Amino acid sequence: FPPSLQVFPSQDPLDRADFNAVEYINALFPTEQSLANIDEVVNKIRLKIRKLDDNIRTVVRGQTNVGQDGRQALEEAQKAIQQLFGKIKDIKDKAEKSEQMVKEITRDIKQLDHAKRHLTTSITTLNHLHMLAGGVDSLEAMTRRRQYGEVANLLQGVVNVLEHFNKYMGIPQIRQLSERVKAAQNELGQQILADFEEAFPSQGTKRTGGPSNVLRDACLVANVLDPRIKQEIIKKFIKQHLSEYLVLFQENQDVAWLDKIDRRYAWIKRQLVDYEEKYGRMFPAEWCMTERIAVEFCHVTRAELSKIMRTRAKEIEVKLLLFAIQRTTNFEGLLAKRFSGCTLADGTVKKPEVPPPSTNPFLEDESGAEADEIVMEKSDTDKPKKPKVPDNPFHGIVSKCFEPHLYVYIESQDKNLGELIDRFVADFKAQGPPKPNVDEGGAVLPSCADLFVYYKKCMVQCSQLSTGEPMIALTTIFQKYLREYAWKILSGNLPKTTSSSGGLTITSLLKEKEGSEVAKFTLEELCLICSILSTAEYCLATTQQLEEKLKEKVDASLMERINLTGEMDTFSIVISNSIQLLVQDLDAACDPALTAMSKMQWQNVEHVGDQSPYVTSVILHIKQNVPIIRDNLASTRKYFTQFCIKFANSFIPKFINHLFKCKPISMVGAEQLLLDTHSLKMVLLDLPSIGSQVVRKAPASYTKIVVKGMTRAEMILKVVMAPHEPSVVFVDNYIKLLADCSTDTFQKILDMKGLKRSEQSSMLDLFRLRLPTPPPGGDSSGSLSLSAPTPEQESSRIRKLEKLIKKRL
């Protein structure tokens, strides 16, 4: 059967989809001997056929009556459904009859229930009406007798009861009662205001004693009345309380000027103490009258100070302004300790304006050894963020009036910083460069610490005065003098390079004694360059942290305007120039030795000896300069590494160029040069720790540059040493060792070997033919091989030279 007709899985071969009769018979009779029982097999198959026929016959007969049985079952189901619908309809009819019967039974009960609810509401309303009518009569009587203590409780109750009659205001009697309540409230308000006016007249002296208890109860009534009554009482009382202040500190009075600003704050302190003693219990505590008096005093003082400072702006000096601001901020801090600021109607100040009092703004941790030495670690910059003082809601409530005049402070700081830079310049000229001291290393110039200490003081001070535009103006001043310090103190004191008039001759090299040659820069000048480099590196890191601290102090809206990237770039330029000076100095000191190398008669060298005198001279200069530079840059190790890398990048190409000038070269001369090159390579690899007791592994980046450059020099000499016959082997050897496809370089190699022009011409033609095809997009002319393989056929003299080098090592 096909798979779609199979109902049950079967293992019988006859049921398989791919049944093959031949295979099945072969399986039954695999051999000729098995044919002996063919009758038995045939009988079994016939028996199986008869069984299948019987099964099929039974199944067919069983399906004869299935259709008739199905139709009968369907008819029975339909009859059952009809009966079910009939029963459901009967139940629904009975339910409707029951509901109607229940409604008739409960009709009277509902009427009684509604009557009870309406009766209860009527009784409650009548009780409220009785209470309201009696309360209004009592309220009017107590108001006339000024019984404010009883009125306070009664009025609140009357107002609450009156709320129940809001939906009955259409009834004339109810409306009349409501109008009487409003009239009583208005009368109470006017009466209480009149009592306060009588007790605290706008003109004349304050009365004390008698009315205080009555007024205390009147304040309780005012809490229930229209809020405008309460505001009016507070306004009149505070105005009367501060009337004396406006007279004493009029604009034309001597005590009104900034130099006597302390007297203003002393006056209000006395007044607040006097208020607490005399009137502290008269006003409810939730009115916060003491704080309201202080806040109103601050607003009045701010307006008065603004007016007098505009009038006498020319008389404002920096010391006087800072004195007034300091006393004012101290007073604001005192208010913050005493009051919560709940009465401030609007946000008088911005929260970020509160500077932590004892927090170093951008120099977070000062060295314990020297108070003037500033040590700023990145991990320390996060410390002051945790113990910040809580926000002062009163900050700026008075001191904001000084902001328009802070230009005086900014101009003063500009002048002071200009004088500070001039003093730094004068001190440097008078004291000279720092004395070389190996123990201390390249010390940071003390003027740098002084400058940032002053910056810290200015920033803290200005952030206490304002965190708005004045901070931006101060940042501009900071930028100006950071640049001036970089150019006048740092770049301006870098030693000037002078061109050397003479060089080393071969004779002087041969007669040279150790220490007879000195570098162009003296020891003091080298130490000065390193000190300026360390100072610039310190300034760079400190300026970055200064920028971060300025952004923390200034308003969030002005944060984007603070950018000291230009000043950091300036210090980076100073660092780069200092490193370049050190490299040029050592490079120039080695120039005469390289010139002497190129002028030697290398074709006349007869035997390979120790390293040549020019190598000794180069090593001598390196040993003179590098330890001094390393010790003076001990605190800025990464810049010493930069120095080493820049020197290697400068010296090695120059050495290779001078190597090309050594022509012609004999075989022995090339061996001597190879020995010298290997000696220089070893010295350069050891350059970072040369002359040091502590041997430190050179940085991988530096080692890679030295190995790459000096290996190229060695390969050049190995090519020169190789025989030029046969030409094909020589050219292939050159391409394999140098991996340089430049004809100029190959021409120089041929000049070093001293070949004739005719030989060179044929060799160049062969070289061009043997050049490998460059990869797409690649430039093989400048490529170098870091690890050049040894040629298959190397001459015996090259092997001998390598053995000699290994023996020396």
Tab-separated table of N, CA, C and O in Angstrom, residues 274-326:
chain	number	residue	atom	x	y	z
A	274	ASP	N	14.160	90.097	70.233
A	274	ASP	CA	13.120	90.906	70.851
A	274	ASP	C	11.731	90.372	70.478
A	274	ASP	O	10.827	90.303	71.325
A	275	TYR	N	11.560	89.973	69.227
A	275	TYR	CA	10.272	89.436	68.790
A	275	TYR	C	9.943	88.152	69.555
A	275	TYR	O	8.807	87.958	70.002
A	276	GLU	N	10.919	87.249	69.655
A	276	GLU	CA	10.682	85.976	70.339
A	276	GLU	C	10.231	86.207	71.781
A	276	GLU	O	9.360	85.505	72.295
A	277	GLU	N	10.843	87.184	72.430
A	277	GLU	CA	10.509	87.445	73.834
A	277	GLU	C	9.111	88.051	73.976
A	277	GLU	O	8.350	87.664	74.857
A	278	LYS	N	8.749	89.008	73.120
A	278	LYS	CA	7.516	89.770	73.303
A	278	LYS	C	6.326	89.158	72.567
A	278	LYS	O	5.207	89.150	73.073
A	279	TYR	N	6.546	88.683	71.364
A	279	TYR	CA	5.414	88.276	70.523
A	279	TYR	C	5.485	86.825	70.070
A	279	TYR	O	4.693	86.405	69.228
A	280	GLY	N	6.454	86.076	70.593
A	280	GLY	CA	6.640	84.708	70.129
A	280	GLY	C	5.412	83.846	70.277
A	280	GLY	O	5.132	82.978	69.453
A	281	ARG	N	4.605	84.079	71.378
A	281	ARG	CA	3.443	83.229	71.639
A	281	ARG	C	2.164	83.789	71.032
A	281	ARG	O	1.124	83.137	71.074
A	282	MET	N	2.229	84.998	70.513
A	282	MET	CA	1.019	85.617	70.004
A	282	MET	C	0.586	85.001	68.678
A	282	MET	O	-0.601	84.793	68.430
A	283	PHE	N	1.539	84.699	67.810
A	283	PHE	CA	1.224	84.144	66.497
A	283	PHE	C	1.346	82.624	66.527
A	283	PHE	O	2.234	82.079	67.199
A	284	PRO	N	0.476	81.907	65.816
A	284	PRO	CA	0.596	80.435	65.761
A	284	PRO	C	1.961	80.017	65.205
A	284	PRO	O	2.541	80.698	64.349
A	285	ALA	N	2.450	78.874	65.667
A	285	ALA	CA	3.785	78.412	65.253
A	285	ALA	C	3.844	78.152	63.752
A	285	ALA	O	4.873	78.387	63.111
A	286	GLU	N	2.712	77.699	63.170
A	286	GLU	CA	2.752	77.375	61.740
A	286	GLU	C	2.863	78.613	60.854
A	286	GLU	O	3.085	78.499	59.651
A	287	TRP	N	2.675	79.808	61.444
A	287	TRP	CA	2.850	81.035	60.665
A	287	TRP	C	4.332	81.342	60.413
A	287	TRP	O	4.647	82.110	59.525
A	288	CYS	N	5.230	80.758	61.214
A	288	CYS	CA	6.697	80.960	61.053
A	288	CYS	C	7.030	82.452	60.968
A	288	CYS	O	7.733	82.903	60.047
A	289	MET	N	6.508	83.206	61.915
A	289	MET	CA	6.672	84.659	61.849
A	289	MET	C	8.131	85.095	61.943
A	289	MET	O	8.559	86.037	61.271
A	290	THR	N	8.921	84.405	62.760
A	290	THR	CA	10.335	84.783	62.891
A	290	THR	C	11.037	84.664	61.546
A	290	THR	O	11.787	85.561	61.126
A	291	GLU	N	10.785	83.558	60.853
A	291	GLU	CA	11.407	83.369	59.541
A	291	GLU	C	10.894	84.392	58.539
A	291	GLU	O	11.664	84.917	57.730
A	292	ARG	N	9.590	84.696	58.615
A	292	ARG	CA	9.030	85.679	57.679
A	292	ARG	C	9.666	87.054	57.879
A	292	ARG	O	9.943	87.761	56.908
A	293	ILE	N	9.888	87.427	59.129
A	293	ILE	CA	10.541	88.718	59.403
A	293	ILE	C	11.948	88.723	58.809
A	293	ILE	O	12.368	89.686	58.160
A	294	ALA	N	12.679	87.603	59.023
A	294	ALA	CA	14.046	87.525	58.505
A	294	ALA	C	14.060	87.574	56.976
A	294	ALA	O	14.901	88.251	56.364
A	295	VAL	N	13.128	86.870	56.334
A	295	VAL	CA	13.084	86.842	54.869
A	295	VAL	C	12.749	88.228	54.319
A	295	VAL	O	13.370	88.700	53.354
A	296	GLU	N	11.772	88.895	54.936
A	296	GLU	CA	11.417	90.237	54.477
A	296	GLU	C	12.584	91.206	54.677
A	296	GLU	O	12.848	92.065	53.831
A	297	PHE	N	13.281	91.028	55.798
A	297	PHE	CA	14.478	91.850	56.034
A	297	PHE	C	15.502	91.639	54.913
A	297	PHE	O	16.112	92.598	54.417
A	298	CYS	N	15.686	90.371	54.481
A	298	CYS	CA	16.639	90.071	53.407
A	298	CYS	C	16.220	90.742	52.106
A	298	CYS	O	17.050	91.317	51.393
A	299	HIS	N	14.907	90.685	51.783
A	299	HIS	CA	14.435	91.306	50.544
A	299	HIS	C	14.641	92.820	50.584
A	299	HIS	O	15.100	93.430	49.606
A	300	VAL	N	14.320	93.433	51.726
A	300	VAL	CA	14.495	94.884	51.871
A	300	VAL	C	15.972	95.249	51.781
A	300	VAL	O	16.354	96.196	51.083
A	301	THR	N	16.803	94.473	52.477
A	301	THR	CA	18.251	94.754	52.475
A	301	THR	C	18.819	94.622	51.071
A	301	THR	O	19.647	95.442	50.647
A	302	ARG	N	18.386	93.590	50.352
A	302	ARG	CA	18.887	93.388	48.989
A	302	ARG	C	18.529	94.581	48.089
A	302	ARG	O	19.364	95.075	47.328
A	303	ALA	N	17.281	95.046	48.216
A	303	ALA	CA	16.864	96.193	47.403
A	303	ALA	C	17.627	97.456	47.799
A	303	ALA	O	18.086	98.231	46.933
A	304	GLU	N	17.790	97.676	49.110
A	304	GLU	CA	18.484	98.880	49.580
A	304	GLU	C	19.953	98.869	49.156
A	304	GLU	O	20.501	99.883	48.711
A	305	LEU	N	20.604	97.694	49.306
A	305	LEU	CA	22.021	97.611	48.924
A	305	LEU	C	22.190	97.800	47.425
A	305	LEU	O	23.140	98.440	46.970
A	306	SER	N	21.274	97.217	46.623
A	306	SER	CA	21.361	97.394	45.174
A	306	SER	C	21.269	98.868	44.809
A	306	SER	O	22.031	99.370	43.965
A	307	LYS	N	20.348	99.574	45.456
A	307	LYS	CA	20.141	100.990	45.149
A	307	LYS	C	21.360	101.820	45.529
A	307	LYS	O	21.841	102.635	44.732
A	308	ILE	N	21.900	101.587	46.718
A	308	ILE	CA	23.027	102.405	47.169
A	308	ILE	C	24.296	102.076	46.385
A	308	ILE	O	25.130	102.952	46.129
A	309	MET	N	24.456	100.790	45.953
A	309	MET	CA	25.650	100.440	45.173
A	309	MET	C	25.580	101.016	43.768
A	309	MET	O	26.608	101.357	43.184
A	310	ARG	N	24.372	101.113	43.211
A	310	ARG	CA	24.252	101.771	41.902
A	310	ARG	C	24.617	103.251	42.010
A	310	ARG	O	25.258	103.806	41.124
A	311	THR	N	24.212	103.859	43.097
A	311	THR	CA	24.485	105.283	43.279
A	311	THR	C	25.971	105.549	43.505
A	311	THR	O	26.530	106.521	42.983
A	312	ARG	N	26.616	104.696	44.275
A	312	ARG	CA	28.020	104.931	44.665
A	312	ARG	C	28.931	103.854	44.055
A	312	ARG	O	29.846	103.362	44.719
A	313	ALA	N	28.661	103.486	42.805
A	313	ALA	CA	29.418	102.388	42.174
A	313	ALA	C	30.911	102.677	42.115
A	313	ALA	O	31.742	101.769	42.232
A	314	LYS	N	31.291	103.941	41.922
A	314	LYS	CA	32.711	104.292	41.789
A	314	LYS	C	33.471	104.113	43.099
A	314	LYS	O	34.702	104.031	43.095
A	315	GLU	N	32.772	104.076	44.216
A	315	GLU	CA	33.438	103.945	45.516
A	315	GLU	C	33.677	102.485	45.902
A	315	GLU	O	34.315	102.218	46.921
A	316	ILE	N	33.149	101.549	45.098
A	316	ILE	CA	33.284	100.126	45.455
A	316	ILE	C	34.694	99.648	45.132
A	316	ILE	O	35.149	99.735	43.996
A	317	GLU	N	35.377	99.145	46.135
A	317	GLU	CA	36.705	98.558	45.963
A	317	GLU	C	36.611	97.049	46.203
A	317	GLU	O	35.653	96.559	46.800
A	318	VAL	N	37.646	96.372	45.759
A	318	VAL	CA	37.615	94.912	45.842
A	318	VAL	C	37.547	94.449	47.289
A	318	VAL	O	36.713	93.603	47.657
A	319	LYS	N	38.392	94.987	48.147
A	319	LYS	CA	38.405	94.550	49.540
A	319	LYS	C	37.069	94.828	50.212
A	319	LYS	O	36.554	94.001	50.969
A	320	LEU	N	36.516	96.014	49.931
A	320	LEU	CA	35.227	96.377	50.523
A	320	LEU	C	34.128	95.438	50.017
A	320	LEU	O	33.293	94.961	50.799
A	321	LEU	N	34.145	95.138	48.709
A	321	LEU	CA	33.136	94.250	48.128
A	321	LEU	C	33.233	92.849	48.716
A	321	LEU	O	32.233	92.249	49.108
A	322	LEU	N	34.453	92.320	48.823
A	322	LEU	CA	34.639	90.975	49.367
A	322	LEU	C	34.252	90.932	50.838
A	322	LEU	O	33.700	89.932	51.320
A	323	PHE	N	34.556	92.021	51.577
A	323	PHE	CA	34.170	92.084	52.986
A	323	PHE	C	32.649	91.999	53.123
A	323	PHE	O	32.105	91.236	53.931
A	324	ALA	N	31.943	92.800	52.303
A	324	ALA	CA	30.479	92.804	52.371
A	324	ALA	C	29.907	91.446	51.967
A	324	ALA	O	28.967	90.938	52.601
A	325	ILE	N	30.468	90.840	50.932
A	325	ILE	CA	29.964	89.537	50.476
A	325	ILE	C	30.197	88.466	51.525
A	325	ILE	O	29.331	87.629	51.796
A	326	GLN	N	31.380	88.516	52.151
A	326	GLN	CA	31.689	87.504	53.176
A	326	GLN	C	30.731	87.613	54.360
A	326	GLN	O	30.184	86.619	54.829
